[in-house]
mmCIF file of C-alpha atoms in Angstrom:
data_model
loop_
_atom_site.group_PDB
_atom_site.id
_atom_site.type_symbol
_atom_site.label_atom_id
_atom_site.label_comp_id
_atom_site.label_asym_id
_atom_site.label_seq_id
_atom_site.Cartn_x
_atom_site.Cartn_y
_atom_site.Cartn_z
ATOM 1 C CA UNK D 1 0.021 0.011 -0.072
ATOM 2 C CA UNK D 2 3.013 2.273 0.401
ATOM 3 C CA UNK D 3 2.436 5.666 2.178
ATOM 4 C CA UNK D 4 -1.082 5.819 1.154
ATOM 5 C CA UNK D 5 -3.409 5.039 -1.716
ATOM 6 C CA UNK D 6 -2.371 5.999 -5.305
ATOM 7 C CA UNK D 7 -5.782 7.639 -6.188
ATOM 8 C CA UNK D 8 -5.599 11.333 -6.062
ATOM 9 C CA UNK D 9 -8.994 11.567 -4.368
ATOM 10 C CA UNK D 10 -7.954 9.297 -1.453
ATOM 11 C CA UNK D 11 -6.043 10.482 1.610
ATOM 12 C CA UNK D 12 -2.279 9.585 1.763
ATOM 13 C CA UNK D 13 -0.288 8.929 4.837
ATOM 14 C CA UNK D 14 3.128 10.377 5.757
ATOM 15 C CA UNK D 15 5.233 10.779 8.914
ATOM 16 C CA UNK D 16 4.574 13.946 10.896
ATOM 17 C CA UNK D 17 6.980 16.650 11.959
ATOM 18 C CA UNK D 18 7.090 19.517 14.418
ATOM 19 C CA UNK D 19 5.662 21.779 11.725
ATOM 20 C CA UNK D 20 2.450 19.601 11.747
ATOM 21 C CA UNK D 21 1.653 19.977 15.304
ATOM 22 C CA UNK D 22 -0.755 22.984 15.011
ATOM 23 C CA UNK D 23 -2.764 21.216 12.142
ATOM 24 C CA UNK D 24 -2.879 17.716 13.746
ATOM 25 C CA UNK D 25 -4.096 19.463 16.931
ATOM 26 C CA UNK D 26 -6.802 21.016 14.939
ATOM 27 C CA UNK D 27 -7.894 17.980 13.081
ATOM 28 C CA UNK D 28 -7.842 15.813 16.425
ATOM 29 C CA UNK D 29 -9.780 18.539 18.162
ATOM 30 C CA UNK D 30 -12.466 18.504 15.480
ATOM 31 C CA UNK D 31 -12.426 14.678 15.308
ATOM 32 C CA UNK D 32 -13.181 14.419 18.983
ATOM 33 C CA UNK D 33 -15.656 17.211 19.388
ATOM 34 C CA UNK D 34 -18.438 14.871 20.327
ATOM 35 C CA UNK D 35 -16.168 12.345 22.268
ATOM 36 C CA UNK D 36 -17.426 11.353 25.787
ATOM 37 C CA UNK D 37 -13.932 11.345 27.112
ATOM 38 C CA UNK D 38 -13.217 14.907 25.987
ATOM 39 C CA UNK D 39 -16.536 16.026 27.579
ATOM 40 C CA UNK D 40 -15.532 14.374 30.912
ATOM 41 C CA UNK D 41 -12.153 16.095 30.801
ATOM 42 C CA UNK D 42 -13.326 19.467 29.593
ATOM 43 C CA UNK D 43 -16.976 19.658 30.981
ATOM 44 C CA UNK D 44 -17.407 23.234 29.827
ATOM 45 C CA UNK D 45 -18.545 23.086 26.176
ATOM 46 C CA UNK D 46 -17.438 26.582 25.422
ATOM 47 C CA UNK D 47 -13.900 25.730 26.439
ATOM 48 C CA UNK D 48 -13.692 22.072 25.096
ATOM 49 C CA UNK D 49 -12.549 22.842 21.512
ATOM 50 C CA UNK D 50 -9.762 25.088 22.757
ATOM 51 C CA UNK D 51 -8.487 22.806 25.619
ATOM 52 C CA UNK D 52 -8.628 19.773 23.275
ATOM 53 C CA UNK D 53 -6.509 21.341 20.625
ATOM 54 C CA UNK D 54 -3.995 22.375 23.281
ATOM 55 C CA UNK D 55 -4.053 18.843 24.763
ATOM 56 C CA UNK D 56 -3.213 17.230 21.538
ATOM 57 C CA UNK D 57 -0.578 19.770 20.689
ATOM 58 C CA UNK D 58 1.140 19.016 23.973
ATOM 59 C CA UNK D 59 0.815 15.246 23.486
ATOM 60 C CA UNK D 60 2.275 15.467 20.021
ATOM 61 C CA UNK D 61 5.055 17.877 20.745
ATOM 62 C CA UNK D 62 6.347 16.528 24.009
ATOM 63 C CA UNK D 63 5.540 12.744 23.961
ATOM 64 C CA UNK D 64 4.666 11.134 20.614
ATOM 65 C CA UNK D 65 6.961 13.059 18.149
ATOM 66 C CA UNK D 66 10.035 12.773 20.356
ATOM 67 C CA UNK D 67 9.382 9.311 21.777
ATOM 68 C CA UNK D 68 6.784 7.671 19.594
ATOM 69 C CA UNK D 69 5.360 7.792 16.119
ATOM 70 C CA UNK D 70 3.076 10.257 14.574
ATOM 71 C CA UNK D 71 1.525 10.176 11.144
ATOM 72 C CA UNK D 72 -0.860 12.428 9.277
ATOM 73 C CA UNK D 73 -3.222 11.888 6.367
ATOM 74 C CA UNK D 74 -3.411 14.433 3.675
ATOM 75 C CA UNK D 75 -5.915 15.005 1.029
ATOM 76 C CA UNK D 76 -5.063 17.550 -1.655
ATOM 77 C CA UNK D 77 -2.177 18.769 0.483
ATOM 78 C CA UNK D 78 -4.201 19.412 3.569
ATOM 79 C CA UNK D 79 -3.894 17.531 6.741
ATOM 80 C CA UNK D 80 -7.211 15.788 7.326
ATOM 81 C CA UNK D 81 -6.312 13.112 9.885
ATOM 82 C CA UNK D 82 -3.722 12.135 12.418
ATOM 83 C CA UNK D 83 -2.534 9.096 14.566
ATOM 84 C CA UNK D 84 -0.295 9.062 17.495
ATOM 85 C CA UNK D 85 1.383 5.749 18.526
ATOM 86 C CA UNK D 86 3.426 4.886 21.668
ATOM 87 C CA UNK D 87 6.599 3.105 20.507
ATOM 88 C CA UNK D 88 7.328 -0.145 22.356
ATOM 89 C CA UNK D 89 11.094 0.692 22.283
ATOM 90 C CA UNK D 90 10.548 4.015 24.236
ATOM 91 C CA UNK D 91 12.324 3.792 27.615
ATOM 92 C CA UNK D 92 10.844 4.584 30.899
ATOM 93 C CA UNK D 93 13.415 7.284 31.272
ATOM 94 C CA UNK D 94 12.154 8.904 28.033
ATOM 95 C CA UNK D 95 8.662 8.710 29.203
ATOM 96 C CA UNK D 96 9.682 10.468 32.447
ATOM 97 C CA UNK D 97 11.552 13.179 30.552
ATOM 98 C CA UNK D 98 8.457 13.723 28.418
ATOM 99 C CA UNK D 99 6.321 14.005 31.471
ATOM 100 C CA UNK D 100 8.642 16.586 33.179
ATOM 101 C CA UNK D 101 8.946 18.713 29.925
ATOM 102 C CA UNK D 102 5.177 18.670 29.411
ATOM 103 C CA UNK D 103 3.942 19.233 32.930
ATOM 104 C CA UNK D 104 4.312 23.117 32.887
ATOM 105 C CA UNK D 105 2.132 23.159 29.705
ATOM 106 C CA UNK D 106 -0.732 21.300 31.502
ATOM 107 C CA UNK D 107 -1.014 24.037 33.909
ATOM 108 C CA UNK D 108 -4.358 25.613 33.527
ATOM 109 C CA UNK D 109 -5.479 23.062 31.104
ATOM 110 C CA UNK D 110 -7.777 21.296 33.404
ATOM 111 C CA UNK D 111 -10.101 22.672 36.185
ATOM 112 C CA UNK D 112 -8.192 22.331 39.422
ATOM 113 C CA UNK D 113 -11.201 20.637 41.186
ATOM 114 C CA UNK D 114 -11.415 17.960 38.562
ATOM 115 C CA UNK D 115 -7.739 17.168 38.280
ATOM 116 C CA UNK D 116 -7.760 14.347 40.916
ATOM 117 C CA UNK D 117 -10.624 12.748 39.011
ATOM 118 C CA UNK D 118 -8.926 12.910 35.750
ATOM 119 C CA UNK D 119 -5.679 11.597 37.146
ATOM 120 C CA UNK D 120 -7.427 8.597 38.713
ATOM 121 C CA UNK D 121 -9.201 7.857 35.509
ATOM 122 C CA UNK D 122 -5.982 8.073 33.373
ATOM 123 C CA UNK D 123 -4.236 5.784 35.877
ATOM 124 C CA UNK D 124 -7.152 3.218 35.378
ATOM 125 C CA UNK D 125 -6.558 3.344 31.629
ATOM 126 C CA UNK D 126 -2.830 2.877 32.112
ATOM 127 C CA UNK D 127 -3.403 -0.113 34.274
ATOM 128 C CA UNK D 128 -5.328 -1.888 31.450
ATOM 129 C CA UNK D 129 -2.336 -1.956 29.115
ATOM 130 C CA UNK D 130 -0.332 -5.131 28.538
ATOM 131 C CA UNK D 131 2.670 -5.558 30.705
ATOM 132 C CA UNK D 132 4.695 -6.937 27.688
ATOM 133 C CA UNK D 133 6.110 -4.746 24.716
ATOM 134 C CA UNK D 134 3.364 -3.509 22.587
ATOM 135 C CA UNK D 135 2.414 -0.588 20.207
ATOM 136 C CA UNK D 136 -0.170 1.884 21.740
ATOM 137 C CA UNK D 137 -2.632 3.687 19.507
ATOM 138 C CA UNK D 138 -3.157 6.789 21.560
ATOM 139 C CA UNK D 139 -5.149 8.962 19.237
ATOM 140 C CA UNK D 140 -6.656 8.353 15.784
ATOM 141 C CA UNK D 141 -9.030 10.789 14.346
ATOM 142 C CA UNK D 142 -10.038 12.456 10.981
ATOM 143 C CA UNK D 143 -11.739 15.801 10.200
ATOM 144 C CA UNK D 144 -15.591 15.286 9.989
ATOM 145 C CA UNK D 145 -15.729 17.081 6.700
ATOM 146 C CA UNK D 146 -13.639 14.501 4.908
ATOM 147 C CA UNK D 147 -15.048 11.270 6.234
ATOM 148 C CA UNK D 148 -15.354 8.758 3.459
ATOM 149 C CA UNK D 149 -11.919 9.690 1.955
ATOM 150 C CA UNK D 150 -10.285 6.691 3.697
ATOM 151 C CA UNK D 151 -8.026 8.720 5.991
ATOM 152 C CA UNK D 152 -8.894 6.909 9.114
ATOM 153 C CA UNK D 153 -8.386 3.373 7.418
ATOM 154 C CA UNK D 154 -5.259 4.420 5.813
ATOM 155 C CA UNK D 155 -3.705 5.717 9.128
ATOM 156 C CA UNK D 156 -4.756 2.633 10.838
ATOM 157 C CA UNK D 157 -3.450 0.185 8.218
ATOM 158 C CA UNK D 158 -0.175 2.217 8.105
ATOM 159 C CA UNK D 159 0.397 1.704 11.765
ATOM 160 C CA UNK D 160 -0.852 -1.960 11.822
ATOM 161 C CA UNK D 161 1.617 -2.898 9.113
ATOM 162 C CA UNK D 162 4.414 -1.538 11.162
ATOM 163 C CA UNK D 163 3.223 -3.510 14.272
ATOM 164 C CA UNK D 164 3.000 -6.677 12.211
ATOM 165 C CA UNK D 165 6.568 -6.217 10.886
ATOM 166 C CA UNK D 166 7.700 -5.774 14.387
ATOM 167 C CA UNK D 167 5.767 -8.857 15.531
ATOM 168 C CA UNK D 168 4.153 -6.979 18.447
ATOM 169 C CA UNK D 169 0.595 -6.577 19.489
ATOM 170 C CA UNK D 170 -1.400 -3.353 19.454
ATOM 171 C CA UNK D 171 -3.237 -1.879 22.438
ATOM 172 C CA UNK D 172 -5.890 0.978 22.415
ATOM 173 C CA UNK D 173 -8.981 2.152 24.272
ATOM 174 C CA UNK D 174 -12.095 2.859 22.266
ATOM 175 C CA UNK D 175 -14.255 5.624 23.699
ATOM 176 C CA UNK D 176 -17.400 4.480 21.903
ATOM 177 C CA UNK D 177 -18.991 1.136 21.863
ATOM 178 C CA UNK D 178 -20.257 1.640 18.287
ATOM 179 C CA UNK D 179 -16.541 1.619 17.069
ATOM 180 C CA UNK D 180 -15.834 -1.814 18.410
ATOM 181 C CA UNK D 181 -16.988 -3.689 15.260
ATOM 182 C CA UNK D 182 -14.660 -1.532 13.208
ATOM 183 C CA UNK D 183 -11.756 -2.525 15.207
ATOM 184 C CA UNK D 184 -12.836 -6.117 15.414
ATOM 185 C CA UNK D 185 -12.641 -6.263 11.760
ATOM 186 C CA UNK D 186 -8.815 -5.435 12.117
ATOM 187 C CA UNK D 187 -8.243 -8.245 14.557
ATOM 188 C CA UNK D 188 -8.820 -6.299 17.729
ATOM 189 C CA UNK D 189 -10.704 -7.914 20.738
ATOM 190 C CA UNK D 190 -11.995 -6.288 23.832
ATOM 191 C CA UNK D 191 -10.003 -7.151 26.934
ATOM 192 C CA UNK D 192 -11.641 -4.910 29.512
ATOM 193 C CA UNK D 193 -14.389 -2.382 30.088
ATOM 194 C CA UNK D 194 -13.182 0.551 32.156
ATOM 195 C CA UNK D 195 -15.578 3.173 33.672
ATOM 196 C CA UNK D 196 -13.586 6.204 34.717
ATOM 197 C CA UNK D 197 -14.701 8.109 37.903
ATOM 198 C CA UNK D 198 -17.682 10.337 37.179
ATOM 199 C CA UNK D 199 -17.284 9.645 33.545
ATOM 200 C CA UNK D 200 -17.900 7.333 30.549
ATOM 201 C CA UNK D 201 -16.988 3.603 29.975
ATOM 202 C CA UNK D 202 -13.947 2.915 27.613
ATOM 203 C CA UNK D 203 -13.051 -0.513 26.021
ATOM 204 C CA UNK D 204 -9.537 -1.672 26.148
ATOM 205 C CA UNK D 205 -8.775 -3.603 23.079
ATOM 206 C CA UNK D 206 -5.793 -5.745 22.017
ATOM 207 C CA UNK D 207 -4.756 -7.007 18.471
ATOM 208 C CA UNK D 208 -2.048 -9.646 18.120
ATOM 209 C CA UNK D 209 0.320 -9.314 15.248
ATOM 210 C CA UNK D 210 -0.814 -10.463 11.776
ATOM 211 C CA UNK D 211 -4.574 -10.841 12.697
ATOM 212 C CA UNK D 212 -7.605 -9.216 11.113
ATOM 213 C CA UNK D 213 -9.183 -8.715 7.836
ATOM 214 C CA UNK D 214 -8.990 -6.040 5.315
ATOM 215 C CA UNK D 215 -11.729 -3.337 5.545
ATOM 216 C CA UNK D 216 -13.064 -1.396 2.564
ATOM 217 C CA UNK D 217 -11.612 2.210 2.457
ATOM 218 C CA UNK D 218 -14.149 4.761 3.793
ATOM 219 C CA UNK D 219 -15.308 2.618 6.798
ATOM 220 C CA UNK D 220 -13.249 4.637 9.154
ATOM 221 C CA UNK D 221 -14.158 4.920 12.769
ATOM 222 C CA UNK D 222 -15.365 8.220 14.127
ATOM 223 C CA UNK D 223 -12.846 8.161 16.974
ATOM 224 C CA UNK D 224 -10.387 5.670 18.154
ATOM 225 C CA UNK D 225 -8.582 5.771 21.404
ATOM 226 C CA UNK D 226 -7.578 7.756 24.281
ATOM 227 C CA UNK D 227 -4.304 9.110 26.001
ATOM 228 C CA UNK D 228 -2.421 6.632 28.128
ATOM 229 C CA UNK D 229 0.130 8.104 30.589
ATOM 230 C CA UNK D 230 -0.025 11.438 29.031
ATOM 231 C CA UNK D 231 -0.050 13.171 32.397
#
């Protein structure tokens, strides 16, 4: 499949760089506008779009670009989708450094009274991850205006091909039950249901290397997965 499909009207995937942070944060912010976890983290609907964009920019700039993998999907030269992956080779030291560097930027992002609840919920998600080496799909989203262009499928296939080549499983948390059949078609299975404090239920999913069927382009999920260990 290369770095994307060959038709000019289909989204194509490439590795992201620092110059893509603003656009990928914008796209992910739009993709997750109706996401129950974002509403849980940012209960003020007027603040949710701005805070979501800031969250994704921090994640990309301080964690996943330096210590993971980030891809964007482009359509006619415009970023229309993004995926952020935790790399199984990233060391605990690197993760700790990323946390220290990003901590000041999280100041003011969350309402102080909600921070303990959010921290507890994120800890529950982290505990659901496999203890053995694996790829972690932290975020996968596409601009609602271009759904059907295959951006979500292309991004997922790109990352799964890399995981298959490494022989390692992939872990994610789906924030919507209606997305489960989409991931199941790719070989994912639900391993745990996690209800975060004062918030929604998420579905931890695992895919072993080399499993799953091909899915027709355009059957992309609305949203994919949630941050793990980002705080």
